[in-house]
GROMACS .gro file of C-alpha atoms in nm:
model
  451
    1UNK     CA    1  -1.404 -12.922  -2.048
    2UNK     CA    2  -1.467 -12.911  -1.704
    3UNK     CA    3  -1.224 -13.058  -1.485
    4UNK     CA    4  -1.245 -13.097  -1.109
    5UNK     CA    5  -0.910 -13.177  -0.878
    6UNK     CA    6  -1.060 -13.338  -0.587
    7UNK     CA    7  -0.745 -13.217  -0.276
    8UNK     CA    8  -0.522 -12.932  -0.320
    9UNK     CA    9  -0.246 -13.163  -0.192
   10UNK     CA   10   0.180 -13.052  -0.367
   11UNK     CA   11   0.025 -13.241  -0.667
   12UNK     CA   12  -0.303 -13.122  -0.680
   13UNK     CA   13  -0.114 -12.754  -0.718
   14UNK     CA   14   0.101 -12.849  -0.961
   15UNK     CA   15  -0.183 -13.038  -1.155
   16UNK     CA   16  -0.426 -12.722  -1.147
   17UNK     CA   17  -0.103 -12.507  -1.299
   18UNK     CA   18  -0.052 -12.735  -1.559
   19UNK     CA   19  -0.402 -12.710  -1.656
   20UNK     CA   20  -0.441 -12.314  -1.663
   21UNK     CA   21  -0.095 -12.326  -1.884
   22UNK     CA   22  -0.200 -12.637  -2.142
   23UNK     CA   23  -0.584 -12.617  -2.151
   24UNK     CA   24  -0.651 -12.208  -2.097
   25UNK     CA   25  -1.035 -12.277  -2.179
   26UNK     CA   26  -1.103 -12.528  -1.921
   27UNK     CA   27  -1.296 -12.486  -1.609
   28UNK     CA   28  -1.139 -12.591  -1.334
   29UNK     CA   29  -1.303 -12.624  -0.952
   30UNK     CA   30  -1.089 -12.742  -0.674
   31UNK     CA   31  -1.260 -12.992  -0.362
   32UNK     CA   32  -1.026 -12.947  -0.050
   33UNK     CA   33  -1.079 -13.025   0.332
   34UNK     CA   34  -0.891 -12.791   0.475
   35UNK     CA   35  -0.884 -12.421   0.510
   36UNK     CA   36  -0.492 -12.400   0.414
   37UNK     CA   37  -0.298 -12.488   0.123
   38UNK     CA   38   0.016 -12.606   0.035
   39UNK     CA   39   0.212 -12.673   0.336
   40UNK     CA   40   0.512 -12.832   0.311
   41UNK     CA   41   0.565 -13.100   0.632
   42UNK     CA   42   0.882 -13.104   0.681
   43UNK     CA   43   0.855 -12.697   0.804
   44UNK     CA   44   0.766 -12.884   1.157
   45UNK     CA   45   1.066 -12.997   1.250
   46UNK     CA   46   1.208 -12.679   1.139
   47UNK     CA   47   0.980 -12.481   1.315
   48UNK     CA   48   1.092 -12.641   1.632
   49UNK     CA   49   1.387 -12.663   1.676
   50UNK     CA   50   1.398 -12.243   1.566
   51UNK     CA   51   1.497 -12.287   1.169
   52UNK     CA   52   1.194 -12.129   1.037
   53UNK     CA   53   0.948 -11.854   1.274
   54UNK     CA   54   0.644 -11.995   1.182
   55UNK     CA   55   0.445 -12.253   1.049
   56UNK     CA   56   0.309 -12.068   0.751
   57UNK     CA   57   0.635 -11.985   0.635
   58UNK     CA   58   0.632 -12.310   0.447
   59UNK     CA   59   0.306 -12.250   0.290
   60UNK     CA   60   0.419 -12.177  -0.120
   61UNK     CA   61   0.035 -12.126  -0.282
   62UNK     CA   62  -0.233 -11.891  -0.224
   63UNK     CA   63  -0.537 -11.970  -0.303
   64UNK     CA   64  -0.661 -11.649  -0.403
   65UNK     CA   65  -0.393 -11.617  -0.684
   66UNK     CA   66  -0.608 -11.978  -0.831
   67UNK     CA   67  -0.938 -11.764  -0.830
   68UNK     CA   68  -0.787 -11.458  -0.999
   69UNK     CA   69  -0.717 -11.710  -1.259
   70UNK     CA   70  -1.009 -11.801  -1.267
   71UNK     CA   71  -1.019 -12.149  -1.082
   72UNK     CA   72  -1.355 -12.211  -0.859
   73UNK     CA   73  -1.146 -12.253  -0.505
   74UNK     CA   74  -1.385 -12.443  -0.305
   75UNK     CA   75  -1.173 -12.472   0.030
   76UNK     CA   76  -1.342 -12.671   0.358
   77UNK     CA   77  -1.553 -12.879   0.124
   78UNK     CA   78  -1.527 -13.225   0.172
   79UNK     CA   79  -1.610 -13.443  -0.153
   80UNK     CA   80  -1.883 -13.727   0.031
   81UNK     CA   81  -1.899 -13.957  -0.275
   82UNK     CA   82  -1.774 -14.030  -0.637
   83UNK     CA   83  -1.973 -14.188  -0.899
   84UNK     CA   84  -1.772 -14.244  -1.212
   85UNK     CA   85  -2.038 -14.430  -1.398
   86UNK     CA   86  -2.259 -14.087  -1.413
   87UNK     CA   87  -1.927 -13.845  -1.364
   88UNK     CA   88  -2.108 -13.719  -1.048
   89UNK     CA   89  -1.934 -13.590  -0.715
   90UNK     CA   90  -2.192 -13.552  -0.342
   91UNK     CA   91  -1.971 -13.256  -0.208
   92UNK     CA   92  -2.084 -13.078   0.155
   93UNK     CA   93  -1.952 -12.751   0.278
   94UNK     CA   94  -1.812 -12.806   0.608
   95UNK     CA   95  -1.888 -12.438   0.724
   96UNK     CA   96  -2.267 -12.447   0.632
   97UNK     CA   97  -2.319 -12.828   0.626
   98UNK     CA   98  -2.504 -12.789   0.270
   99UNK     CA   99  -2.504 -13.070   0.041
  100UNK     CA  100  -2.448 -13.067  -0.334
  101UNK     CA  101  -2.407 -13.299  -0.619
  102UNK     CA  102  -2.137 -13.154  -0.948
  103UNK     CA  103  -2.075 -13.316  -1.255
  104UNK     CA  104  -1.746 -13.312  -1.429
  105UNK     CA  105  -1.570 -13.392  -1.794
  106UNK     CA  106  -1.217 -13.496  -1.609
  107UNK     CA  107  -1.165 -13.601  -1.260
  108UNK     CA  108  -0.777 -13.524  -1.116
  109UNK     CA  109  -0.721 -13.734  -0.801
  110UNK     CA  110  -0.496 -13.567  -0.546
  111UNK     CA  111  -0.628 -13.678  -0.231
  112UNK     CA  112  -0.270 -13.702  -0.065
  113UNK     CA  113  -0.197 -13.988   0.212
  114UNK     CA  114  -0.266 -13.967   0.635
  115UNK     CA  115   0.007 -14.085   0.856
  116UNK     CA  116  -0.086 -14.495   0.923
  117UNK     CA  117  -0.215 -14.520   1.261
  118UNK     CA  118  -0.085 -14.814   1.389
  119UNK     CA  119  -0.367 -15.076   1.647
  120UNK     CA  120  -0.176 -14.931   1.940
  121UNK     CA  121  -0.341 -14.978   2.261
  122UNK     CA  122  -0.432 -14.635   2.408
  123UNK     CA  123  -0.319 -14.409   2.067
  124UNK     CA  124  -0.633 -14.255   2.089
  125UNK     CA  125  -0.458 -14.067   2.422
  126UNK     CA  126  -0.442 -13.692   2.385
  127UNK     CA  127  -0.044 -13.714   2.464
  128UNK     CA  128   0.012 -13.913   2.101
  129UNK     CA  129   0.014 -13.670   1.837
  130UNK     CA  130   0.009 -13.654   1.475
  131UNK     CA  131   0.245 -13.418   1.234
  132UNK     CA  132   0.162 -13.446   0.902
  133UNK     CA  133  -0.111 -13.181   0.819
  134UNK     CA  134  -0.067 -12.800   0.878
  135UNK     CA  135  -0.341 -12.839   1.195
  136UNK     CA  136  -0.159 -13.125   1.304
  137UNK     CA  137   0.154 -12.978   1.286
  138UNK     CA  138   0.084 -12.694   1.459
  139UNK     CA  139  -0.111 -12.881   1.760
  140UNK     CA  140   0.233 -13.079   1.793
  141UNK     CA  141   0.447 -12.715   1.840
  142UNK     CA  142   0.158 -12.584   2.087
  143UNK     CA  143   0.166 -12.888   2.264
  144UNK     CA  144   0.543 -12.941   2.278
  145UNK     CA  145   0.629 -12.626   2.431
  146UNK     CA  146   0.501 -12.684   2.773
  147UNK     CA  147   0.637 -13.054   2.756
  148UNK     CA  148   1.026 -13.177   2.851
  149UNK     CA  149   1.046 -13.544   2.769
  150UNK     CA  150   0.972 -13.656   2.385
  151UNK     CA  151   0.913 -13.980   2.232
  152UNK     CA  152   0.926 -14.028   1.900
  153UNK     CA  153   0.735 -14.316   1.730
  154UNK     CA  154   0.900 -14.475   1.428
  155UNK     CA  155   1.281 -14.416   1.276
  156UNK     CA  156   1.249 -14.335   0.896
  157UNK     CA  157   1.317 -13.971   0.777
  158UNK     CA  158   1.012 -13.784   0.997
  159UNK     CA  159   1.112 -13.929   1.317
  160UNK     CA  160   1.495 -13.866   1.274
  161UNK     CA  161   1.415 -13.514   1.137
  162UNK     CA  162   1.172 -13.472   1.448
  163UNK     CA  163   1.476 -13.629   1.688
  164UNK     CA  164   1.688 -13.359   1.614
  165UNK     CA  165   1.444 -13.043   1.645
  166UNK     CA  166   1.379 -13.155   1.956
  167UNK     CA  167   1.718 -13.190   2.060
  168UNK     CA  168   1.830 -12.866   1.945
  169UNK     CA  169   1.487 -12.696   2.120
  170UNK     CA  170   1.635 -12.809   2.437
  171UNK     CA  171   1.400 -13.163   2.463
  172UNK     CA  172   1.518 -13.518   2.630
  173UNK     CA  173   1.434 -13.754   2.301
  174UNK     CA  174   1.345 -14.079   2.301
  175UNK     CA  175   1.351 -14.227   1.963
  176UNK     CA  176   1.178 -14.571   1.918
  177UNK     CA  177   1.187 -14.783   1.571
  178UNK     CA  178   1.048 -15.117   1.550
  179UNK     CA  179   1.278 -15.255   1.315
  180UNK     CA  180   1.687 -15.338   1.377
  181UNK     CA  181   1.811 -15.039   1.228
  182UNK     CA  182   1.664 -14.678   1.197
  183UNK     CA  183   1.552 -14.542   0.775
  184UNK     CA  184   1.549 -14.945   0.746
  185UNK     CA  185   1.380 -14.861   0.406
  186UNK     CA  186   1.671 -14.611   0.313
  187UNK     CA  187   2.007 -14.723   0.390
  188UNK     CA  188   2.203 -15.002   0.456
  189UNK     CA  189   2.320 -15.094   0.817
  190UNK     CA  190   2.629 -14.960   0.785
  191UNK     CA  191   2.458 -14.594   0.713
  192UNK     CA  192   2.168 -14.642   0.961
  193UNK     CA  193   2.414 -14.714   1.232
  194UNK     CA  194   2.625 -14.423   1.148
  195UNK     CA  195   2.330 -14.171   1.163
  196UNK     CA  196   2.210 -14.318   1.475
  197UNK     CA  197   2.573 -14.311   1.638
  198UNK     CA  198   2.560 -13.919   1.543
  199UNK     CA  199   2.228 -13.922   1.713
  200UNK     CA  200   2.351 -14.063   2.030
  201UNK     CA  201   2.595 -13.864   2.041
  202UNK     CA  202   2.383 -13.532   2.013
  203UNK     CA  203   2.226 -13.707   2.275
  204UNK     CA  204   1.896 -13.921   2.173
  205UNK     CA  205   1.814 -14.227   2.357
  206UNK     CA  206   1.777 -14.438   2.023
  207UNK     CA  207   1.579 -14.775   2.088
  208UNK     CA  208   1.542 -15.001   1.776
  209UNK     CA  209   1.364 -15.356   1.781
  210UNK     CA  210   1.119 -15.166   1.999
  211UNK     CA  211   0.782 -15.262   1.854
  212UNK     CA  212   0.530 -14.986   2.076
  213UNK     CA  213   0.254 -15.178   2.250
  214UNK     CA  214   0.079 -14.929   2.447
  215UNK     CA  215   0.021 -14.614   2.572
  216UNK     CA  216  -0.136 -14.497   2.876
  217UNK     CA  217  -0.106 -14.249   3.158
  218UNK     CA  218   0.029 -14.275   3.459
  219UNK     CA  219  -0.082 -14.113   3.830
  220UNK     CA  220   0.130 -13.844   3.774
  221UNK     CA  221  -0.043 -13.718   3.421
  222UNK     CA  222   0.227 -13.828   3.217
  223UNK     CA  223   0.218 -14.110   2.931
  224UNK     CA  224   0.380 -14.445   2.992
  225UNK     CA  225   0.483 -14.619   2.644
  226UNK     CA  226   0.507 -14.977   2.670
  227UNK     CA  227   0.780 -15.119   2.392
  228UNK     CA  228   0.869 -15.467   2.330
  229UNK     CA  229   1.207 -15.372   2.486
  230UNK     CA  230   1.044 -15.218   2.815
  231UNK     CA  231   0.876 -14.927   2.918
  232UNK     CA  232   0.961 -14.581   2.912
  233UNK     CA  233   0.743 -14.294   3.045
  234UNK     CA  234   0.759 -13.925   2.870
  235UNK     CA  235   0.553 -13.616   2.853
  236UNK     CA  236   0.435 -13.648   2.499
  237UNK     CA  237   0.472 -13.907   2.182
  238UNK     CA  238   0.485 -13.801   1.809
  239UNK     CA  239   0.386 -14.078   1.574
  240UNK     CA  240   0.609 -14.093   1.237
  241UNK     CA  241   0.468 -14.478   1.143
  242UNK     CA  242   0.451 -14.397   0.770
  243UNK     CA  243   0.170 -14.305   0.510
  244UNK     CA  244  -0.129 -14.473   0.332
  245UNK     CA  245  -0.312 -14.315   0.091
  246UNK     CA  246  -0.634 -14.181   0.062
  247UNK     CA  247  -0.838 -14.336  -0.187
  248UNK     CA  248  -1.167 -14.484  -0.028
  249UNK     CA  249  -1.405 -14.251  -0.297
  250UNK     CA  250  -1.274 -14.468  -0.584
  251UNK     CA  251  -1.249 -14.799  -0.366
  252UNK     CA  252  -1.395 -15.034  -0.637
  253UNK     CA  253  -1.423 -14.828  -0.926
  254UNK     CA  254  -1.048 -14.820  -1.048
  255UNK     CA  255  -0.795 -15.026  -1.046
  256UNK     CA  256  -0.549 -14.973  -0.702
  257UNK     CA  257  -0.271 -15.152  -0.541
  258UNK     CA  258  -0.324 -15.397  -0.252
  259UNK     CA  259  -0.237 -15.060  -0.021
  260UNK     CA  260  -0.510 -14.863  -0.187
  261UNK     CA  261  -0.238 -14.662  -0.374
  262UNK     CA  262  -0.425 -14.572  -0.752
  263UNK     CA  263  -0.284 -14.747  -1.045
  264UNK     CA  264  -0.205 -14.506  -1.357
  265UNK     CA  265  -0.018 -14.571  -1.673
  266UNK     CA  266   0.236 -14.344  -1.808
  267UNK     CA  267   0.044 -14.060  -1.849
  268UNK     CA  268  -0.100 -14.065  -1.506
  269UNK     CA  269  -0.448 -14.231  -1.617
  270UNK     CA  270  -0.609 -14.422  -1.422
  271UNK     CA  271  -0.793 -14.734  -1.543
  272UNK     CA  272  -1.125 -14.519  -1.601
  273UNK     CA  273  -1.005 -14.254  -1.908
  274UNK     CA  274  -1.178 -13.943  -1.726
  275UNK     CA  275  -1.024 -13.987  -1.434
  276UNK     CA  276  -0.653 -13.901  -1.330
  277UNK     CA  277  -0.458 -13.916  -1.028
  278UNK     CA  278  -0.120 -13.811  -0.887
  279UNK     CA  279   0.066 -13.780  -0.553
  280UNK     CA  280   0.053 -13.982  -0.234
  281UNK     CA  281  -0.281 -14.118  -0.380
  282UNK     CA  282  -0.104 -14.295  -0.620
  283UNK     CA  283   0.136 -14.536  -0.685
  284UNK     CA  284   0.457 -14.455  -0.884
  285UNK     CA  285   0.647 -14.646  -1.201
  286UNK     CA  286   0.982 -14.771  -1.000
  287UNK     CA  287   1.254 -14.784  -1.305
  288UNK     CA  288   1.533 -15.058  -1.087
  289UNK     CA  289   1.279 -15.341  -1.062
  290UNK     CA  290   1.000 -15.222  -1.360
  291UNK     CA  291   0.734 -15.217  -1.104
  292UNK     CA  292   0.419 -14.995  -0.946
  293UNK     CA  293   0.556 -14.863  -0.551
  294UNK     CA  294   0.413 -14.638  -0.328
  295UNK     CA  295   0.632 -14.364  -0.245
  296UNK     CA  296   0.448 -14.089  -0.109
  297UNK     CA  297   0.750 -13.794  -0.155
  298UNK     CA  298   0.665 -13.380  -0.235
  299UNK     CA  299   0.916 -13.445  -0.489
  300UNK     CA  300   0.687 -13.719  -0.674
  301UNK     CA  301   0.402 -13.555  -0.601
  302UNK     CA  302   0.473 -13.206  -0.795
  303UNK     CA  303   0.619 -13.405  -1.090
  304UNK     CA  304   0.322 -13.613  -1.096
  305UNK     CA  305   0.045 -13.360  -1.034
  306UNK     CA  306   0.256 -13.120  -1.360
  307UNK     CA  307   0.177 -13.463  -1.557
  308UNK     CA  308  -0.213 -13.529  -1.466
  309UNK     CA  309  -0.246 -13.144  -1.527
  310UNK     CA  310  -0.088 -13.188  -1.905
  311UNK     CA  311  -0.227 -13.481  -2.012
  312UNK     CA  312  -0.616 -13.427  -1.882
  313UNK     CA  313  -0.703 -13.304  -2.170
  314UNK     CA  314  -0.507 -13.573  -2.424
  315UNK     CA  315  -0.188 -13.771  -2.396
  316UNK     CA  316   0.153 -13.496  -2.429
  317UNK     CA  317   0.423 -13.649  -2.195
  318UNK     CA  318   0.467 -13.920  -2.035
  319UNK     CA  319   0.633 -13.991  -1.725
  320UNK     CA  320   0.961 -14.106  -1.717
  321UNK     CA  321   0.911 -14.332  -1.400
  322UNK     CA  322   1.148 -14.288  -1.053
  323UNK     CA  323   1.466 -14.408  -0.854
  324UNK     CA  324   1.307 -14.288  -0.530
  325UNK     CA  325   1.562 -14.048  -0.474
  326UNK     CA  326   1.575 -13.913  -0.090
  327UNK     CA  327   1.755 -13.711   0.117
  328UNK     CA  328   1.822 -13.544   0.458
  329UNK     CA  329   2.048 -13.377   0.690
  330UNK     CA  330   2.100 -13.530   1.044
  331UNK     CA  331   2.352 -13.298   1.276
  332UNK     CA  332   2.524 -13.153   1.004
  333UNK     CA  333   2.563 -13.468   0.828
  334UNK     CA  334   2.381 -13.572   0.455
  335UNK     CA  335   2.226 -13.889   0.409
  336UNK     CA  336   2.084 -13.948   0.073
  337UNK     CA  337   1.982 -14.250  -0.141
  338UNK     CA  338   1.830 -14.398  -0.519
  339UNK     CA  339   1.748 -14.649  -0.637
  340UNK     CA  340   1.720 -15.013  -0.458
  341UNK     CA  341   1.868 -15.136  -0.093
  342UNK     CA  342   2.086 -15.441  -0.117
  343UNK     CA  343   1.738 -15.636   0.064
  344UNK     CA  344   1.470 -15.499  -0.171
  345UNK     CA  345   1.713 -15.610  -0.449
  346UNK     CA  346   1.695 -15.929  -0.299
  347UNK     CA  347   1.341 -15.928  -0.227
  348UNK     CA  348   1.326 -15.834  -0.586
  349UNK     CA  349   1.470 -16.138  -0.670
  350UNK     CA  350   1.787 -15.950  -0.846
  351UNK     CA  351   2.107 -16.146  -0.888
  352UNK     CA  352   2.292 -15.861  -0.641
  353UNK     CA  353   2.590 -15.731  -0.512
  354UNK     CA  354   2.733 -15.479  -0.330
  355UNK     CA  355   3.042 -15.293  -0.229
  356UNK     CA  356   3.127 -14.971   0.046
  357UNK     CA  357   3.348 -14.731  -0.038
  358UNK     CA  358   3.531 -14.449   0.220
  359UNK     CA  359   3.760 -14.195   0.192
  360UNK     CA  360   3.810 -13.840   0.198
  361UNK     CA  361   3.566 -13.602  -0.083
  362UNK     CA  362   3.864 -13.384  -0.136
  363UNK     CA  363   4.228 -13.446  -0.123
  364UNK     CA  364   4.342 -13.474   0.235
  365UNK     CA  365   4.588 -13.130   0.213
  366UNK     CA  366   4.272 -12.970   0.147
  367UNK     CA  367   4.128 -12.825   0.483
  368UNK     CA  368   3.803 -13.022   0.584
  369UNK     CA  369   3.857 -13.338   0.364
  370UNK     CA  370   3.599 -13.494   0.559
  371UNK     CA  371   3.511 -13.862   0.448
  372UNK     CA  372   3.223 -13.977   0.239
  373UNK     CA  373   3.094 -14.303   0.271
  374UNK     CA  374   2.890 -14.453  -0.042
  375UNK     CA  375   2.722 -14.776  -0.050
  376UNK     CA  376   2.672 -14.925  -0.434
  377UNK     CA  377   2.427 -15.180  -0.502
  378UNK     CA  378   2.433 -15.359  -0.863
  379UNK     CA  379   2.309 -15.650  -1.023
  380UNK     CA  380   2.541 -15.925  -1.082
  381UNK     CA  381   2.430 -16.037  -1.419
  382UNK     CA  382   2.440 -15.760  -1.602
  383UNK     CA  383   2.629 -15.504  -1.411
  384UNK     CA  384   2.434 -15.213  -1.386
  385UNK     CA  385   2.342 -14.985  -1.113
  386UNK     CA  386   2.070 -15.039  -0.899
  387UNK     CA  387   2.106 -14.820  -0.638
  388UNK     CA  388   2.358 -14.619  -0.367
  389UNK     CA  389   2.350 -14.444  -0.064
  390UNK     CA  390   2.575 -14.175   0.101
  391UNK     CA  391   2.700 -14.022   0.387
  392UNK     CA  392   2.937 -13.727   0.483
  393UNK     CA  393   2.960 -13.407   0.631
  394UNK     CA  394   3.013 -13.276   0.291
  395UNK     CA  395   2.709 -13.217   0.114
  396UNK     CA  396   2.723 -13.510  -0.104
  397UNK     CA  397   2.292 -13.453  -0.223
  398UNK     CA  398   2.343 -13.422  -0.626
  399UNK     CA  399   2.534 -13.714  -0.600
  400UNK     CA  400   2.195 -13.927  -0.532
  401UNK     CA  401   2.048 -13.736  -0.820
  402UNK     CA  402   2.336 -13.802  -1.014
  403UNK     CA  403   2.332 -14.193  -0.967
  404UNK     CA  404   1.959 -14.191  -1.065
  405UNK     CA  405   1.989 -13.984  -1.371
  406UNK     CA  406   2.309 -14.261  -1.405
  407UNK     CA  407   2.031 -14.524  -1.368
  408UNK     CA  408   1.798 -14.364  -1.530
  409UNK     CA  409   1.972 -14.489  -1.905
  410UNK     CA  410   2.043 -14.809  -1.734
  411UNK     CA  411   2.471 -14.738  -1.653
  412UNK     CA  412   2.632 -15.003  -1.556
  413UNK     CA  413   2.920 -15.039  -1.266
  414UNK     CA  414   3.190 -15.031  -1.570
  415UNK     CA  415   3.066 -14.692  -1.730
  416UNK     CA  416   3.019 -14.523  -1.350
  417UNK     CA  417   3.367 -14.641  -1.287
  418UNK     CA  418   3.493 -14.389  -1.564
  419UNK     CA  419   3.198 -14.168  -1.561
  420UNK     CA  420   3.358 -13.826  -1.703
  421UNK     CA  421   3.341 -13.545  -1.376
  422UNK     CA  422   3.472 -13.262  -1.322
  423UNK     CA  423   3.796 -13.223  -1.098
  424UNK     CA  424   3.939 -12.976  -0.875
  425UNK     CA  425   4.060 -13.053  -0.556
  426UNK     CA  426   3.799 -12.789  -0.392
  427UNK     CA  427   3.546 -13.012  -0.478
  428UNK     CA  428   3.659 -13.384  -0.495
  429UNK     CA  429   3.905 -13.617  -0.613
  430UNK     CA  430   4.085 -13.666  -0.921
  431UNK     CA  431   3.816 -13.977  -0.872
  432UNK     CA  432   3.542 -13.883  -0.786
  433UNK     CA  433   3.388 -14.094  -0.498
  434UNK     CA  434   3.151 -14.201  -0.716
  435UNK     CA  435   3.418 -14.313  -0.984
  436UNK     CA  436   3.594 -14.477  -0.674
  437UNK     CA  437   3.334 -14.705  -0.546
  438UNK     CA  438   3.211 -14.799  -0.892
  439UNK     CA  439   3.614 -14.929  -0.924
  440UNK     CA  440   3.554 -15.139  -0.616
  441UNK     CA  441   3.239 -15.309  -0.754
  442UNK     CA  442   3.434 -15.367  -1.117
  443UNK     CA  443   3.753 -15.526  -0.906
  444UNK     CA  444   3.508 -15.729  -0.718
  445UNK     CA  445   3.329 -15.849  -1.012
  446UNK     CA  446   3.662 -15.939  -1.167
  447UNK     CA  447   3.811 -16.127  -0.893
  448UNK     CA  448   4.005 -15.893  -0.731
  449UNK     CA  449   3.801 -15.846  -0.448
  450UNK     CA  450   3.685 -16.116  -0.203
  451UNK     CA  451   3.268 -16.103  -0.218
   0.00000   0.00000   0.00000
């Protein structure tokens, strides 16, 4: 069986393991762009602001480990066209510019995403940079060290990461999102306006509602951004506008989402049964609302790519689908979230409620009882879980993971409300906060709590 992974993307690594592990006999030859492997994007902002030395620090694979395996590791080859009729891929080497056609038993699609570029007036400028790939990345770090004032295009986890790097490398910030509140795909208001009040306070200009027009320079060589909300002129811009996949080879000969994203079933097939596909090329199996999303996350990616790898060969494990579980640190302060937002439960058309919950982690004679504050969304009709988000300067992270394994087996508000944890007052309440703002949503189902 010869199987070819067209991009050595997080998922394409993990599929190419699986493979060596389940299907030992196969031959297995890798199509990637670029000339590194396996770096992990968020290392930018902590290469700037000092966290990590370099870039390549976050770099996990080696391709030369693949080829003592055996795996045909054909780095700076760009795949030119796929014909799944005939199982044929046109493949040029970018170094010699030589054409060649392959043929191959199983095709693994791991073509990973680009950052969207928005129809910007003057983005093509030289001062707007990109920071997803390792090239990217780095141009962004050459370029920012000889620049003062930063703006940062779009408010979801890149851009608030990126805001505080820059901060704490000594940058002015200027953080612009479109939309009324900043990881408007994340959180609730309440949240976003909590993590951009500790922004503000670390000192980021935060604009939201500020919908970029333009760019262009000005007589003094530096780059004037023109917003819906004004203009505001800066050294350099980052964009951070979000991700669409890469899927234009198979455009027409699978089945895809409107956004291009590759539709698979459980065991990451794709509508053609020799071809797979995993990672930000494809779409995921969102559990709350029984539905194909896009949600192009490392964390997806490696699960998927482990389950394309497996099942190449013949159906072993499916995938259990997602919650869309995120998380980050701003300042010192975690934000994480599963599951569904009290609007894309209503855009879901879910009969939904929700309730906020704050107090203190840990009892208050405990030094550093530092509040939490956890926002529970739930459906109405039958009272389960449907997502949360929280906040603290305790590291509150494994509770998101614990709400979606919770929603996972479909819990209700009821069971969460007495879900059995562990207490000691190092680490929480006799309640947990959890257990705490489940209680809310069970008094205001009952009545005791005005909606």
């Amino acid at each position: 069986m010869k199987v070819v992974v067209v991009g050595f993307t997080h998922a394409g690594i993990a599929a190419v393991e699986q493979v060596l592990t389940t299907y030992p006999e196969a031959e297995i030859t890798v199509y990637e762009r670029q000339a590194k492997i396996s770096y992990l994007s968020c290392a930018t902002y902590l290469h700037i602001e000092g966290t990590i030395p370099e870039l390549s620090d976050a770099m996990y694979a080696d391709p030369a480990d693949f080829e003592k395996q055996g795996v045909t590791m054909a780095l700076q080859h760009d795949v030119i066209n796929i014909d799944s009729n005939v199982h044929t891929l046109l493949v040029q080497d970018l170094i010699t510019k030589q054409m060649a056609t392959t043929h191959y038993d199983k095709l693994i699609m791991t073509t990973g995403s680009i950052t969207a570029i928005p129809a910007i007036t003057g983005i093509e400028n030289p001062k707007v940079l990109l920071c997803k790939t390792y090239d990217q990345a780095h141009d962004l770090c050459q370029h920012t060290v000889q620049q003062r004032r930063i703006a940062i295009i779009g408010g979801s986890y890149v851009g608030v990461e990126l805001a505080e790097a820059y901060i704490n490398s000594g940058h002015q910030v200027l953080l612009l999102q479109q939309t009324a509140h900043l990881l408007n795909k994340y959180v609730e208001p309440l949240i976003a306006d909590q993590v951009a009040d500790v922004l503000v306070e670390k000192g980021v200009q935060v604009v939201t509602n500020a919908q970029v027009t333009a760019f262009a320079d000005t007589a003094d060589d530096q780059l004037l951004v023109t917003t819906k909300q004004g203009d505001f002129v800066v050294d350099m811009a980052a964009m951070s506008a979000g991700m669409v996949p890469q899927t234009d080879l198979l455009e027409g000969q699978i089945a895809m989402a409107a956004n291009g994203a590759i539709l698979t079933d459980d065991y990451m097939q794709t509508s053609d049964p020799d071809i797979l596909a995993a990672g930000d090329a494809a779409a995921s199996h969102f559990n709350p609302t029984k539905s194909n999303v896009y949600a192009p996350l490392a964390s997806q990616a490696v699960r998927q790519g482990a389950l394309a790898g497996m099942n190449v060969g013949e159906r072993r494990l499916r995938s259990i689908g997602t919650q869309i579980s995120t998380g980050m640190m701003v300042f010192g302060h975690t934000v994480v979230g599963t599951g569904l937002t009290l609007a894309s439960a209503q855009a879901a058309q879910r009969h939904v409620a929700h309730v906020v919950y704050t107090g203190a982690y840990r009892p208050e004679f405990m030094l550093d009882a530092v509040p939490v504050t956890v926002e529970l969304i739930y459906d109405r009709n039958n009272r389960q879980v449907l997502g949360a988000q929280l906040m603290s300067e305790h590291d509150v992270s494994q509770a998101a993971n614990t709400v979606s394994a919770f929603m996972q087996n479909g819990g209700t508000i009821d069971q969460l409300a007495f879900l059995d944890m562990l207490f000691s007052p190092n680490f929480n309440q006799p309640f947990n906060y959890l257990n705490l703002a489940a209680q809310l949503a069970v008094k205001q189902e009952n009545g005791y709590l005005r909606t």
